[in-house]
mmCIF file of C-alpha atoms in Angstrom:
data_model
loop_
_atom_site.group_PDB
_atom_site.id
_atom_site.type_symbol
_atom_site.label_atom_id
_atom_site.label_comp_id
_atom_site.label_asym_id
_atom_site.label_seq_id
_atom_site.Cartn_x
_atom_site.Cartn_y
_atom_site.Cartn_z
ATOM 1 C CA UNK A 63 -0.259 0.210 -0.074
ATOM 2 C CA UNK A 64 1.219 3.619 -0.993
ATOM 3 C CA UNK A 65 1.584 6.265 1.562
ATOM 4 C CA UNK A 66 -1.027 8.306 -0.263
ATOM 5 C CA UNK A 67 -3.383 5.219 0.164
ATOM 6 C CA UNK A 68 -2.916 5.463 4.125
ATOM 7 C CA UNK A 69 -3.374 9.008 4.126
ATOM 8 C CA UNK A 70 -6.999 8.224 2.477
ATOM 9 C CA UNK A 71 -7.816 6.347 5.643
ATOM 10 C CA UNK A 72 -9.531 7.811 8.599
ATOM 11 C CA UNK A 73 -7.450 7.234 11.810
ATOM 12 C CA UNK A 74 -9.767 4.420 13.046
ATOM 13 C CA UNK A 75 -9.260 2.286 9.614
ATOM 14 C CA UNK A 76 -5.644 3.190 10.006
ATOM 15 C CA UNK A 77 -5.674 2.207 13.574
ATOM 16 C CA UNK A 78 -7.802 -1.198 11.897
ATOM 17 C CA UNK A 79 -5.362 -1.885 8.826
ATOM 18 C CA UNK A 80 -1.950 -1.721 11.764
ATOM 19 C CA UNK A 81 -3.700 -4.516 13.522
ATOM 20 C CA UNK A 82 -3.534 -7.027 11.011
ATOM 21 C CA UNK A 83 -1.164 -9.750 11.385
ATOM 22 C CA UNK A 84 -0.672 -10.564 8.396
ATOM 23 C CA UNK A 85 1.074 -7.723 5.699
ATOM 24 C CA UNK A 86 -0.616 -8.840 3.005
ATOM 25 C CA UNK A 87 -4.293 -8.363 5.004
ATOM 26 C CA UNK A 88 -2.649 -5.577 5.990
ATOM 27 C CA UNK A 89 -2.102 -4.514 2.140
ATOM 28 C CA UNK A 90 -5.478 -5.445 0.691
ATOM 29 C CA UNK A 91 -7.377 -3.796 3.716
ATOM 30 C CA UNK A 92 -5.447 -0.362 2.850
ATOM 31 C CA UNK A 93 -5.503 -0.356 -0.818
ATOM 32 C CA UNK A 94 -9.518 -1.505 -0.857
ATOM 33 C CA UNK A 95 -10.725 0.940 1.758
ATOM 34 C CA UNK A 96 -8.643 3.759 -0.245
ATOM 35 C CA UNK A 97 -10.174 2.908 -3.001
ATOM 36 C CA UNK A 98 -13.707 2.557 -1.629
ATOM 37 C CA UNK A 99 -13.304 6.057 -0.761
ATOM 38 C CA UNK A 100 -11.817 7.282 -4.066
ATOM 39 C CA UNK A 101 -15.186 5.884 -5.971
ATOM 40 C CA UNK A 102 -17.279 6.892 -3.602
ATOM 41 C CA UNK A 103 -16.299 10.164 -3.026
ATOM 42 C CA UNK A 104 -15.979 10.842 -6.988
ATOM 43 C CA UNK A 105 -19.624 9.478 -7.744
ATOM 44 C CA UNK A 106 -20.733 11.538 -4.975
ATOM 45 C CA UNK A 107 -18.817 15.278 -5.152
ATOM 46 C CA UNK A 108 -16.994 15.073 -1.624
ATOM 47 C CA UNK A 109 -13.362 14.596 -0.425
ATOM 48 C CA UNK A 110 -12.498 11.175 0.375
ATOM 49 C CA UNK A 111 -11.852 12.444 3.880
ATOM 50 C CA UNK A 112 -15.047 13.752 4.338
ATOM 51 C CA UNK A 113 -16.706 10.097 3.620
ATOM 52 C CA UNK A 114 -17.636 8.516 7.531
ATOM 53 C CA UNK A 115 -18.693 4.873 7.699
ATOM 54 C CA UNK A 116 -20.786 2.595 9.805
ATOM 55 C CA UNK A 117 -20.088 -0.812 10.524
ATOM 56 C CA UNK A 118 -22.859 -3.805 10.495
ATOM 57 C CA UNK A 119 -22.676 -6.886 13.153
ATOM 58 C CA UNK A 120 -20.322 -8.503 10.501
ATOM 59 C CA UNK A 121 -18.156 -5.501 9.741
ATOM 60 C CA UNK A 122 -19.657 -4.755 6.045
ATOM 61 C CA UNK A 123 -19.212 -1.090 6.317
ATOM 62 C CA UNK A 124 -21.895 1.479 5.249
ATOM 63 C CA UNK A 125 -22.124 5.064 4.238
ATOM 64 C CA UNK A 126 -22.639 7.352 7.100
ATOM 65 C CA UNK A 127 -25.086 10.428 7.427
ATOM 66 C CA UNK A 128 -25.833 12.352 5.219
ATOM 67 C CA UNK A 129 -24.922 9.875 2.448
ATOM 68 C CA UNK A 130 -26.255 6.643 4.528
ATOM 69 C CA UNK A 131 -28.653 5.062 1.895
ATOM 70 C CA UNK A 132 -29.328 7.927 0.535
ATOM 71 C CA UNK A 133 -28.375 7.435 -3.313
ATOM 72 C CA UNK A 134 -25.365 4.403 -3.125
ATOM 73 C CA UNK A 135 -25.413 0.951 -2.064
ATOM 74 C CA UNK A 136 -22.237 -0.628 -2.645
ATOM 75 C CA UNK A 137 -20.379 -3.895 -1.883
ATOM 76 C CA UNK A 138 -16.226 -4.694 -1.543
ATOM 77 C CA UNK A 139 -14.429 -8.203 -2.532
ATOM 78 C CA UNK A 140 -11.166 -9.531 -3.188
ATOM 79 C CA UNK A 141 -9.385 -12.631 -3.585
ATOM 80 C CA UNK A 142 -5.605 -12.698 -3.520
ATOM 81 C CA UNK A 143 -4.051 -9.888 -5.210
ATOM 82 C CA UNK A 144 -7.508 -8.951 -7.140
ATOM 83 C CA UNK A 145 -10.626 -6.777 -5.859
ATOM 84 C CA UNK A 146 -13.637 -5.423 -7.227
ATOM 85 C CA UNK A 147 -15.663 -2.346 -5.920
ATOM 86 C CA UNK A 148 -19.416 -2.697 -6.978
ATOM 87 C CA UNK A 149 -21.955 0.885 -6.562
ATOM 88 C CA UNK A 150 -25.440 0.434 -7.189
ATOM 89 C CA UNK A 151 -26.415 4.091 -7.360
ATOM 90 C CA UNK A 152 -30.629 5.131 -7.496
ATOM 91 C CA UNK A 153 -31.798 8.027 -9.637
ATOM 92 C CA UNK A 154 -34.558 9.208 -11.042
ATOM 93 C CA UNK A 155 -34.139 6.754 -14.049
ATOM 94 C CA UNK A 156 -33.436 3.525 -11.861
ATOM 95 C CA UNK A 157 -30.691 1.858 -10.433
ATOM 96 C CA UNK A 158 -27.399 2.404 -12.241
ATOM 97 C CA UNK A 159 -24.609 -0.188 -11.047
ATOM 98 C CA UNK A 160 -20.923 0.835 -11.848
ATOM 99 C CA UNK A 161 -17.881 -1.699 -11.033
ATOM 100 C CA UNK A 162 -14.403 -0.613 -10.138
ATOM 101 C CA UNK A 163 -11.688 -3.304 -10.453
ATOM 102 C CA UNK A 164 -8.446 -3.099 -8.252
ATOM 103 C CA UNK A 165 -5.013 -4.514 -8.175
ATOM 104 C CA UNK A 166 -4.471 -5.546 -3.895
ATOM 105 C CA UNK A 167 -1.165 -7.348 -4.549
#
């Protein structure tokens, strides 16, 4: 993970990343969370640092207010060195989907 990717993470996310015992797990988390912040920020027209997440009972992140379930649902997945972010955006014309691949290794 790059220094720039680390800077995109909140202090809570950085703490979580540092808790991983495996360097590979840490790299995957930082890379995917930074990519998620970048993609969501671009779609919402805000800075990545303005985004705040809340976490479900299984640790899945969701956007916190004021963006919570307002326009986007998203899913993050990774396997080995490949990751993907899927966004579902609700609009007046109906749902739109966007996929963003990410290299995590």
